[in-house]
Amino acid sequence: MKLTLSFFLIFLSAYFVQSFLIPQNKINQHNTALNDTVYYHVDDLGLPLKGKENCITLTNKILKNINGEFPKILVFKPGTYHFYPEGCEQRNYFESNTTDINPRICAFLFEGAKNLVVEGNGSNFIFHGQMQPFTFDNCENITLKNIQIDWENPLTAQVEVAETGENFIDLNINQKEYSYKITDGKIFFNGKDWEEQWKGTMEFDREGRYVVPQTGDWGCLGKNWQNYEAKSIIPGLIRLENNFERKPKVGNYLVMRHSERLHSGIFIQNSKNINIKNVTLYHATGLGILAQFSENLTFDKYKAIPNATKNRYFGGGDDGLQVSNCKGQITVNNCEFAGLMDDPINVHGTSVQVIEILPDKKIKCKFMHHQSEGLQWGHAGDKIGFIENTSMNTFAYGEAESFKPTNRQEFILTLKEELPQNLETGDALENLTWAPDLTIQNSHFKSCRARGVLVSTPEKVVIENNIFESSGSAILIAGDANNWFESGAVKDVTIRNNTFTELCNTSSYQFCEGIISIYPEIPELNQNTPFFHKNIRITGNKFNPFDYPVVFARSVDGLSFSNNTIKKSKKYAPYHQRKYTFTFEACKNIIINENNYIGDVLGKNILLNQTNFSEIEVQNQENLKIETL
């Protein structure tokens, strides 16, 4: 009897698997020798479309069987699915610009998947606690589409300003969504197996949903705000007592930051040809999307925004999209970013420091920023640039033969050729192979903390047809080997047909020296220092500044600002320390041509610092006053 029952169960199992994996269509025939597309209908496993049951166990059954190179589509029926850490796969990942705490808790873990479409059909994926919703590791030809990602209880909080007085601020808080307690006069947010203290604040305008001007970071409550003493008046109403330098407006919302960056919303590593399409990320417990050491990535109709149905003012994570040490073509199209706690887009490489020069063409190097430790920084055949760290001059190039980590902070790099004779400890290395072409177009950068787009890549960059409303600089072109160690001197950048509204640069953050800020960190900058950035064209854009600085540039060889319209806004009072429309530090080959100034544009002037008059050409009688330092 037992034998018969066992045989019957085996038969049913085999029948189920066969019926679950029936080929139903023929697509992508040019991508694979196997023409039949296999549909994996997740709901055939009995996933609940309602309720809050953990769906991890059932979805894991499918993920473990998604292999092979034939085209396949993983289909979710429209609904709401909940996912908890219990039952998730765990992996050790060194994730760029993320706190190094392993293992990572991975909900949807795709390892070595190829030719796969994940079709969400507009479903809501609700996560609980610290976890990484989607991980694509060593994958190829992947599309993730039509999914909304959110958290039942976010790891960021918000409160409504109920009342203010001479020495107090009263706050309304939704206790159900943002669980908290007050211990020794300080606010701690908590959940299952975690507790974190409130550590940062952003104020958002109630109606406009933008960062209130001149309140970014410490400007919100002023210095020494952390000396507050919290008291509970009634459940859901907190009083903060302190001599605050500044108080928020009653009715506005404060976003209260408290969590570490432990997981990305979507993590892409060592992968190729990844397409994120029509995915909305309402929250993440770190970066929204992080892609590292991957190639050819497309983000189309990706949104990292607040969940308006829950009246949230904070959006999908810290950075909306971070691209670290990637190559090929990166395309961002028709995307939207709002309410983020850091920059919507950051594209950069990672520089490392030389700490010891060894025999046999070997160099001992160190990751200098704690959020870059452990990265698989080099590969055989990679092109390496040698950087003198005080001038930031790339003085030699080489080719990697091998990369060998000695611990998570240090590694030995072996070169194919002899080391440069003038290489010294303290110099930096840059991996020039892992640097992408970048196109950002038709996207909306609404008000977030900090800048709009950060760009540090030597390959071709096009930023066009976008709207910028970032509370800091709209575009920051940086690069350094001394602080953040985010490498990438630009060589070919076009910024055209964008609109920069009066919301740009309304608060002061690091490196926000203009609406467009070109700010490499060069410790010893002078007229004899080799130029860091090259060939930047700013053309056909509309600027609506309320303040003076429009463009700030340092160490650039070849910058043109042409056919732009600058129309003065009177919405806000000017505050910026820079009182020049254009500032050029240690630059050459500058052209300002055919621009239209409307209204009483502040300044209408140019400051040249360590830049000769002969290096700037102002055409078409623009009547710009030029001053020198």
XYZ file of C-alpha atoms in Angstrom:
629
model
C 0.000 0.000 0.000
C 2.833 2.384 0.912
C 4.620 1.565 -2.352
C 1.475 2.254 -4.390
C 0.887 5.573 -2.617
C 4.486 6.666 -3.170
C 4.266 5.800 -6.863
C 1.022 7.759 -7.149
C 2.579 10.842 -5.528
C 5.587 10.676 -7.840
C 3.240 10.443 -10.838
C 1.272 13.503 -9.660
C 4.470 15.484 -9.094
C 5.770 14.672 -12.567
C 2.421 15.551 -14.119
C 2.356 18.870 -12.267
C 5.831 19.866 -13.376
C 5.083 18.973 -17.009
C 1.835 20.936 -17.023
C 3.550 23.858 -15.281
C 6.279 24.154 -17.920
C 4.322 23.706 -21.163
C 5.749 25.756 -24.067
C 2.965 28.134 -25.140
C 4.507 30.428 -27.719
C 7.511 30.971 -29.954
C 9.417 34.224 -29.458
C 13.000 35.511 -29.399
C 13.970 32.950 -32.024
C 16.929 35.103 -33.009
C 18.297 34.956 -29.462
C 18.352 31.214 -28.920
C 18.628 27.957 -30.760
C 15.655 26.705 -28.781
C 12.557 28.432 -30.092
C 9.941 27.433 -27.557
C 9.286 29.948 -24.807
C 8.471 28.366 -21.474
C 5.908 30.163 -19.340
C 6.179 29.782 -15.576
C 2.797 30.754 -14.157
C 3.586 31.469 -10.537
C -0.022 31.431 -9.450
C -0.377 27.791 -10.453
C 1.463 27.103 -7.217
C -1.358 28.661 -5.244
C 0.166 32.029 -4.364
C -2.391 34.055 -2.406
C -3.581 37.193 -4.197
C -4.931 38.640 -0.947
C -3.888 38.569 2.672
C -0.368 38.856 4.024
C 0.910 35.310 3.835
C 4.636 34.918 3.130
C 5.045 33.978 -0.548
C 8.792 33.321 -0.371
C 8.662 29.546 0.009
C 6.458 29.016 -3.024
C 8.324 31.434 -5.282
C 11.644 29.860 -4.306
C 10.409 26.562 -5.716
C 10.168 28.180 -9.120
C 13.385 30.168 -8.951
C 15.403 27.028 -8.301
C 14.103 25.523 -11.552
C 14.639 28.525 -13.808
C 17.753 27.528 -15.690
C 18.849 26.749 -19.208
C 19.320 29.132 -22.119
C 15.875 28.735 -23.695
C 13.615 31.829 -23.481
C 11.322 31.838 -20.486
C 8.721 34.117 -18.927
C 7.915 34.135 -15.218
C 4.322 35.361 -14.987
C 2.553 36.798 -11.947
C -1.193 37.213 -11.950
C -2.230 40.778 -10.983
C -2.464 40.971 -7.217
C -0.664 41.879 -4.009
C 2.070 39.569 -2.757
C 3.887 39.763 0.583
C 7.466 38.710 1.232
C 9.232 38.314 4.570
C 12.879 37.588 5.458
C 11.941 34.143 6.751
C 12.641 31.621 4.010
C 14.772 33.976 1.881
C 18.062 32.912 0.385
C 21.118 34.590 1.924
C 24.294 35.590 0.128
C 27.463 37.508 0.922
C 27.686 40.521 -1.377
C 29.997 43.506 -1.278
C 27.630 46.171 -2.566
C 29.016 49.527 -3.663
C 28.034 52.580 -1.585
C 26.260 50.290 0.864
C 27.010 49.380 4.475
C 29.054 46.191 4.606
C 26.935 43.835 6.697
C 26.607 40.294 5.407
C 24.827 38.119 4.566
C 22.261 39.940 2.437
C 18.698 38.688 2.615
C 17.578 38.062 -0.970
C 13.902 37.596 -1.827
C 14.049 36.996 -5.593
C 17.540 35.637 -6.207
C 18.462 34.967 -9.832
C 21.883 33.366 -10.218
C 23.119 32.615 -13.716
C 19.683 33.136 -15.272
C 19.520 33.768 -19.029
C 16.846 34.867 -21.497
C 14.263 35.542 -18.806
C 11.330 37.943 -18.563
C 9.738 38.558 -15.160
C 6.219 39.805 -15.922
C 4.477 41.346 -12.910
C 1.288 42.447 -14.696
C 1.082 45.491 -12.422
C 1.281 43.497 -9.204
C 2.230 44.977 -5.854
C 5.155 43.279 -4.148
C 5.126 44.193 -0.454
C 8.233 43.510 1.607
C 8.796 43.365 5.342
C 11.946 44.297 7.248
C 15.522 44.378 5.972
C 15.721 42.512 2.665
C 16.714 42.842 -0.982
C 13.686 42.377 -3.267
C 15.479 41.478 -6.530
C 19.028 40.237 -7.080
C 20.453 39.461 -10.521
C 23.859 37.826 -10.163
C 25.760 36.675 -13.254
C 22.642 36.948 -15.405
C 22.163 37.743 -19.084
C 19.253 38.962 -21.224
C 16.852 39.724 -18.373
C 13.731 41.918 -18.351
C 11.943 42.862 -15.137
C 8.706 44.699 -15.840
C 5.303 45.863 -14.621
C 5.923 45.579 -10.878
C 5.378 47.937 -7.945
C 7.697 47.461 -4.963
C 6.872 48.754 -1.496
C 7.197 48.011 2.206
C 4.399 47.388 4.665
C 6.372 49.339 7.273
C 9.090 51.463 5.664
C 12.520 51.862 7.190
C 12.201 55.609 6.817
C 9.602 57.585 8.773
C 7.633 60.763 8.276
C 5.711 63.029 10.622
C 3.383 65.991 10.209
C 4.290 69.229 11.954
C 1.310 69.862 14.232
C 2.427 72.934 16.172
C 5.528 74.924 17.029
C 6.357 77.179 19.960
C 9.291 79.076 21.343
C 11.067 75.947 22.545
C 9.086 73.045 21.112
C 7.859 71.285 17.987
C 4.833 68.967 18.085
C 4.671 66.104 15.587
C 1.846 63.826 14.469
C 2.993 60.313 13.597
C 1.214 57.246 12.233
C 2.136 54.664 14.873
C 0.884 51.767 12.791
C 3.174 52.540 9.867
C 6.128 53.913 11.835
C 6.552 52.032 15.080
C 8.650 53.959 17.587
C 9.492 54.398 21.239
C 11.043 57.156 23.317
C 14.036 56.190 25.434
C 15.895 58.749 27.568
C 14.277 61.538 25.587
C 15.334 60.230 22.166
C 13.195 58.740 19.396
C 13.937 55.184 18.284
C 12.122 53.486 15.424
C 11.736 49.736 15.603
C 10.488 46.583 13.957
C 11.011 42.884 14.267
C 14.623 42.306 15.369
C 15.744 45.892 14.798
C 15.819 49.294 16.479
C 17.377 52.499 15.111
C 17.675 56.042 16.382
C 16.444 59.046 14.432
C 19.523 60.637 12.844
C 18.534 63.019 10.041
C 15.667 65.178 8.800
C 14.297 66.671 5.594
C 11.340 69.060 5.407
C 8.880 68.775 2.511
C 6.304 71.376 1.538
C 2.832 70.000 2.172
C 1.284 71.164 -1.096
C 4.214 71.230 -3.513
C 5.871 68.080 -2.116
C 9.336 69.578 -2.621
C 12.239 70.064 -0.217
C 11.639 73.417 1.466
C 14.306 75.864 0.208
C 17.411 76.343 2.354
C 16.497 73.465 4.660
C 18.601 70.640 3.219
C 20.304 68.483 5.843
C 21.337 70.625 8.839
C 19.333 73.594 7.602
C 16.046 71.945 8.516
C 16.214 72.273 12.310
C 19.541 74.047 12.636
C 22.711 73.048 14.421
C 22.482 71.091 17.661
C 19.007 69.848 16.816
C 20.032 66.468 18.223
C 19.983 67.989 21.709
C 16.204 67.682 21.642
C 14.219 65.921 24.350
C 11.189 63.982 23.123
C 8.039 63.476 25.154
C 4.832 61.638 24.355
C 1.801 63.888 24.763
C -0.707 61.269 23.657
C -0.169 58.178 21.483
C 0.801 59.439 18.033
C 1.675 62.971 19.187
C 5.296 63.731 20.115
C 6.715 66.943 21.525
C 10.346 67.842 20.827
C 11.744 70.316 23.340
C 14.872 72.244 22.410
C 16.082 75.703 21.508
C 15.883 74.959 17.777
C 17.660 77.424 15.480
C 14.916 76.877 12.926
C 11.438 75.455 13.136
C 9.515 73.827 10.292
C 6.237 75.206 9.014
C 3.079 73.842 10.605
C 1.396 71.424 8.197
C 4.606 70.454 6.425
C 6.070 66.968 6.660
C 9.404 65.941 8.112
C 11.084 62.837 6.741
C 12.982 61.234 9.615
C 15.949 59.139 8.527
C 17.082 56.348 10.802
C 18.167 53.210 8.919
C 21.471 52.010 7.466
C 21.920 51.195 3.772
C 21.925 47.411 4.000
C 20.098 46.250 0.875
C 19.271 47.620 -2.558
C 15.787 47.502 -4.020
C 17.231 45.832 -7.129
C 20.831 44.603 -7.149
C 22.564 43.788 -10.446
C 26.056 42.283 -10.432
C 28.279 40.661 -13.057
C 25.374 40.720 -15.491
C 24.724 41.742 -19.083
C 21.766 43.067 -21.084
C 19.424 43.874 -18.202
C 16.190 45.763 -18.878
C 14.141 47.329 -16.057
C 10.829 48.445 -17.562
C 7.782 50.022 -15.950
C 8.943 49.229 -12.424
C 7.894 51.541 -9.586
C 9.961 51.543 -6.426
C 8.145 53.216 -3.550
C 10.750 52.296 -0.972
C 14.040 50.487 -0.470
C 16.205 49.875 2.566
C 19.235 51.401 0.847
C 19.903 52.312 -2.772
C 16.932 52.004 -5.119
C 18.794 50.162 -7.876
C 22.476 49.287 -7.645
C 24.298 47.929 -10.690
C 27.973 47.028 -10.454
C 30.396 45.341 -12.842
C 27.615 44.842 -15.364
C 27.174 45.683 -19.030
C 24.400 47.155 -21.191
C 21.623 48.252 -18.847
C 18.325 49.887 -19.812
C 15.948 51.613 -17.414
C 12.682 52.555 -19.119
C 9.732 54.021 -17.196
C 11.449 53.244 -13.915
C 10.081 55.330 -11.057
C 11.629 55.849 -7.634
C 8.919 57.981 -6.066
C 6.763 58.314 -2.931
C 3.624 56.233 -2.613
C 1.013 58.975 -2.945
C -1.822 56.589 -2.043
C -0.262 56.386 1.433
C 0.444 60.141 1.505
C 4.168 59.524 1.703
C 6.693 62.241 0.980
C 9.801 60.030 0.814
C 10.563 57.981 -2.278
C 12.298 54.770 -3.270
C 15.500 54.667 -1.279
C 18.605 56.831 -1.029
C 20.031 57.050 -4.565
C 17.361 56.109 -7.075
C 19.895 54.497 -9.420
C 23.568 53.911 -8.717
C 25.752 52.552 -11.518
C 29.170 51.616 -10.191
C 31.993 50.232 -12.327
C 29.846 49.184 -15.285
C 30.512 49.252 -19.032
C 28.704 49.162 -22.362
C 25.617 51.338 -22.824
C 23.583 52.618 -19.870
C 20.254 54.118 -20.964
C 17.773 55.926 -18.715
C 14.557 56.849 -20.529
C 11.151 58.127 -19.388
C 12.042 57.745 -15.721
C 10.877 59.694 -12.675
C 12.516 60.390 -9.335
C 11.069 62.177 -6.288
C 11.469 62.330 -2.531
C 14.761 60.432 -2.467
C 17.191 60.780 0.403
C 20.177 61.062 -1.939
C 20.934 61.632 -5.624
C 18.496 60.150 -8.185
C 21.320 58.952 -10.482
C 25.010 58.424 -9.741
C 27.277 56.872 -12.383
C 30.912 56.419 -11.402
C 33.945 54.175 -11.133
C 36.032 53.396 -8.053
C 39.595 54.571 -7.572
C 41.952 52.761 -5.200
C 45.178 53.834 -3.536
C 48.641 52.374 -4.051
C 49.992 51.394 -0.626
C 53.012 49.302 -1.638
C 55.036 48.777 -4.803
C 56.128 45.137 -5.057
C 58.537 43.230 -7.316
C 57.429 41.348 -10.417
C 55.068 44.040 -11.760
C 52.846 43.835 -8.668
C 51.123 46.616 -6.736
C 49.405 46.376 -3.375
C 46.278 48.546 -3.382
C 43.631 49.529 -0.875
C 39.964 50.517 -1.036
C 39.932 53.870 0.726
C 36.182 54.236 1.246
C 34.513 51.723 3.535
C 31.543 51.350 1.182
C 33.728 50.107 -1.661
C 35.550 47.379 0.233
C 35.493 43.873 -1.174
C 34.639 44.799 -4.769
C 35.993 42.587 -7.549
C 37.798 45.654 -8.822
C 40.054 44.170 -11.498
C 40.061 41.465 -14.154
C 42.701 40.158 -16.521
C 42.906 42.431 -19.561
C 41.417 45.512 -17.875
C 42.924 48.883 -18.819
C 44.358 50.646 -15.781
C 45.032 54.368 -15.363
C 47.714 55.619 -12.947
C 46.732 58.867 -11.188
C 48.950 61.270 -9.259
C 46.571 62.023 -6.424
C 47.434 65.669 -5.693
C 47.106 66.931 -9.278
C 44.713 64.130 -10.354
C 46.789 63.756 -13.509
C 46.673 60.363 -15.226
C 50.368 59.903 -15.982
C 50.478 56.330 -17.335
C 48.372 53.386 -18.466
C 48.734 49.636 -18.122
C 46.933 46.328 -18.535
C 45.960 44.042 -15.670
C 47.192 40.470 -15.710
C 45.655 39.296 -12.427
C 43.707 40.536 -9.412
C 44.112 38.834 -6.034
C 42.337 40.053 -2.878
C 44.328 39.665 0.339
C 41.432 40.821 2.526
C 38.314 42.867 1.935
C 40.267 46.147 2.073
C 43.386 45.258 0.080
C 44.436 43.381 -3.053
C 47.459 42.628 -5.218
C 47.251 43.779 -8.836
C 49.724 42.296 -11.308
C 50.387 44.210 -14.534
C 51.376 42.706 -17.886
C 54.078 45.318 -18.432
C 56.631 46.959 -16.173
C 55.270 49.473 -13.672
C 55.683 53.192 -14.446
C 58.993 54.424 -13.082
C 57.415 57.453 -11.411
C 54.716 55.436 -9.606
C 54.670 56.199 -5.878
C 52.731 55.050 -2.852
C 49.767 57.352 -2.351
C 49.030 57.458 -6.071
C 45.699 56.093 -7.251
C 44.548 53.582 -9.844
C 41.438 53.724 -11.998
C 39.911 50.851 -13.972
C 39.123 52.381 -17.361
C 37.591 49.229 -18.840
C 34.641 49.404 -16.472
C 33.338 52.787 -17.622
C 30.047 53.089 -19.550
C 28.494 55.255 -22.214
C 25.530 57.004 -20.613
C 22.280 58.385 -22.036
C 19.721 60.047 -19.755
C 16.658 61.324 -21.591
C 12.977 62.241 -21.289
C 13.045 61.922 -17.504
C 11.791 64.009 -14.592
C 14.026 64.722 -11.616
C 11.668 66.062 -8.986
C 12.698 67.431 -5.623
C 14.986 65.109 -3.665
C 17.682 65.520 -1.090
C 20.972 66.546 -2.742
C 21.742 66.635 -6.461
C 19.955 65.366 -9.579
C 22.510 63.504 -11.712
C 26.130 62.698 -10.820
C 28.347 61.747 -13.735
C 31.909 60.393 -13.597
C 32.675 58.344 -16.699
C 35.226 58.957 -19.486
C 32.918 57.539 -22.152
C 30.206 59.359 -24.132
C 27.513 61.055 -22.040
C 24.254 62.561 -23.350
C 21.761 64.220 -20.973
C 18.800 65.520 -22.968
C 15.099 66.420 -22.835
C 14.815 66.140 -19.051
C 13.183 68.289 -16.374
C 15.262 69.046 -13.281
C 13.801 70.220 -9.961
C 16.528 68.918 -7.663
C 17.031 70.769 -4.384
C 20.802 70.793 -4.974
C 22.720 71.068 -8.230
C 20.834 69.510 -11.121
C 23.988 67.991 -12.616
C 27.257 67.352 -10.806
C 30.306 66.240 -12.755
C 32.790 65.234 -10.095
C 35.640 62.722 -9.790
C 38.278 62.263 -7.119
C 40.874 59.999 -5.558
C 41.019 61.587 -2.121
C 37.562 61.607 -0.542
C 34.723 59.516 -1.996
C 37.155 57.797 -4.397
C 34.520 57.871 -7.157
C 36.568 57.995 -10.330
C 35.887 59.038 -13.896
C 37.176 62.168 -15.634
C 34.680 63.006 -18.396
C 35.854 63.336 -22.005
C 32.645 63.818 -24.019
C 29.505 65.262 -22.395
C 26.468 66.819 -24.073
C 23.774 68.508 -21.960
C 21.004 69.687 -24.271
C 17.317 70.626 -24.413
C 16.745 70.239 -20.669
C 14.646 72.421 -18.375
C 16.117 73.523 -15.047
C 13.366 75.035 -12.865
C 13.673 77.474 -9.973
C 13.629 74.543 -7.543
C 17.198 73.685 -8.567
C 19.923 74.509 -6.054
C 17.518 75.787 -3.414
C 19.519 74.118 -0.617
C 23.215 73.780 0.036
C 24.820 70.345 -0.240
C 28.355 69.177 -0.962
C 29.761 70.408 -4.318
C 26.580 72.338 -5.257
C 28.354 75.390 -6.702
C 25.884 76.028 -9.524
C 22.827 74.558 -11.226
C 25.424 72.686 -13.255
C 28.449 72.076 -11.055
C 31.670 70.652 -12.479
C 33.678 69.975 -9.368
C 36.517 67.448 -9.389
C 38.386 67.282 -6.099
C 41.951 68.310 -6.941
C 44.121 69.025 -3.881
C 46.710 71.090 -5.787
C 44.882 73.065 -8.456
C 46.618 75.804 -10.433
C 47.119 76.979 -14.009
C 49.871 74.428 -14.533
C 47.823 71.451 -13.352
C 46.751 69.152 -16.224
C 43.073 69.559 -16.970
C 40.865 66.866 -15.470
C 37.611 67.088 -17.490
C 37.304 67.728 -21.230
C 34.739 68.509 -23.940
C 31.542 69.538 -22.159
C 28.774 71.071 -24.275
C 25.755 72.770 -22.667
C 23.302 73.805 -25.374
C 19.635 74.524 -26.009
C 18.598 74.364 -22.342
C 16.153 76.480 -20.345
C 17.309 77.792 -16.964
C 14.982 79.509 -14.511
C 17.330 80.580 -11.689
C 16.325 82.654 -8.676
C 19.974 82.947 -7.607
C 23.325 83.826 -9.181
C 25.285 80.642 -10.030
C 24.236 78.818 -13.194
C 27.486 77.083 -14.180
C 30.521 76.406 -12.030
C 33.476 74.617 -13.639
C 36.961 73.732 -12.521
C 39.803 72.041 -14.396
C 37.994 71.755 -17.740
C 39.588 71.875 -21.174
C 36.803 72.676 -23.635
C 33.450 73.926 -22.348
C 30.773 75.572 -24.475
C 27.583 77.225 -23.220
C 25.455 78.099 -26.233
C 21.880 78.751 -27.355
C 20.520 78.522 -23.821
C 17.764 80.627 -22.279
C 18.214 82.024 -18.773
C 15.019 83.515 -17.354
C 15.082 85.078 -13.906
C 12.720 83.640 -11.290
C 11.519 85.747 -8.379
C 10.037 82.858 -6.420
C 12.813 82.651 -3.819
C 15.356 85.025 -2.322
C 18.968 84.449 -3.408
C 21.211 82.907 -0.766
C 24.193 81.270 -2.481
C 27.688 82.441 -1.555
C 28.703 82.564 -5.219
C 27.621 85.811 -6.864
C 28.538 85.013 -10.453
C 26.481 83.503 -13.260
C 29.542 81.638 -14.489
C 32.660 80.680 -12.560
C 35.657 79.045 -14.209
C 38.591 77.808 -12.148
C 41.736 76.635 -13.933
C 39.908 76.138 -17.252
C 40.681 76.759 -20.911
C 38.919 76.787 -24.281
C 35.654 78.252 -22.987
C 32.980 79.518 -25.372
C 29.816 81.379 -24.329
C 27.656 82.042 -27.366
C 24.138 82.938 -28.558
C 22.392 82.781 -25.178
C 19.188 84.610 -24.297
C 18.812 86.380 -20.934
C 15.240 87.218 -19.910
C 14.401 89.474 -16.979
C 16.778 90.862 -14.413
C 19.099 87.861 -14.377
C 21.336 88.145 -11.338
C 24.973 88.802 -12.015
C 25.231 88.391 -15.772
C 28.900 88.063 -15.022
C 31.853 85.702 -15.232
C 34.542 85.008 -12.653
C 37.877 83.683 -13.902
C 40.036 82.077 -11.238
C 43.435 80.784 -12.389
C 42.060 81.126 -15.918
C 43.487 83.542 -18.489
C 41.311 86.031 -20.391
C 42.628 84.494 -23.582
C 40.999 81.168 -22.700
C 37.419 82.467 -22.860
C 35.466 83.609 -25.897
C 32.179 85.449 -25.368
C 30.322 85.885 -28.654
C 27.264 87.759 -29.923
C 27.616 90.736 -27.569
C 26.239 89.006 -24.506
C 27.360 91.940 -22.315
C 28.715 89.734 -19.588
C 31.069 91.410 -17.162
C 34.288 89.423 -16.718
C 36.272 89.563 -13.487
C 39.425 87.766 -12.400
C 40.925 86.585 -9.153
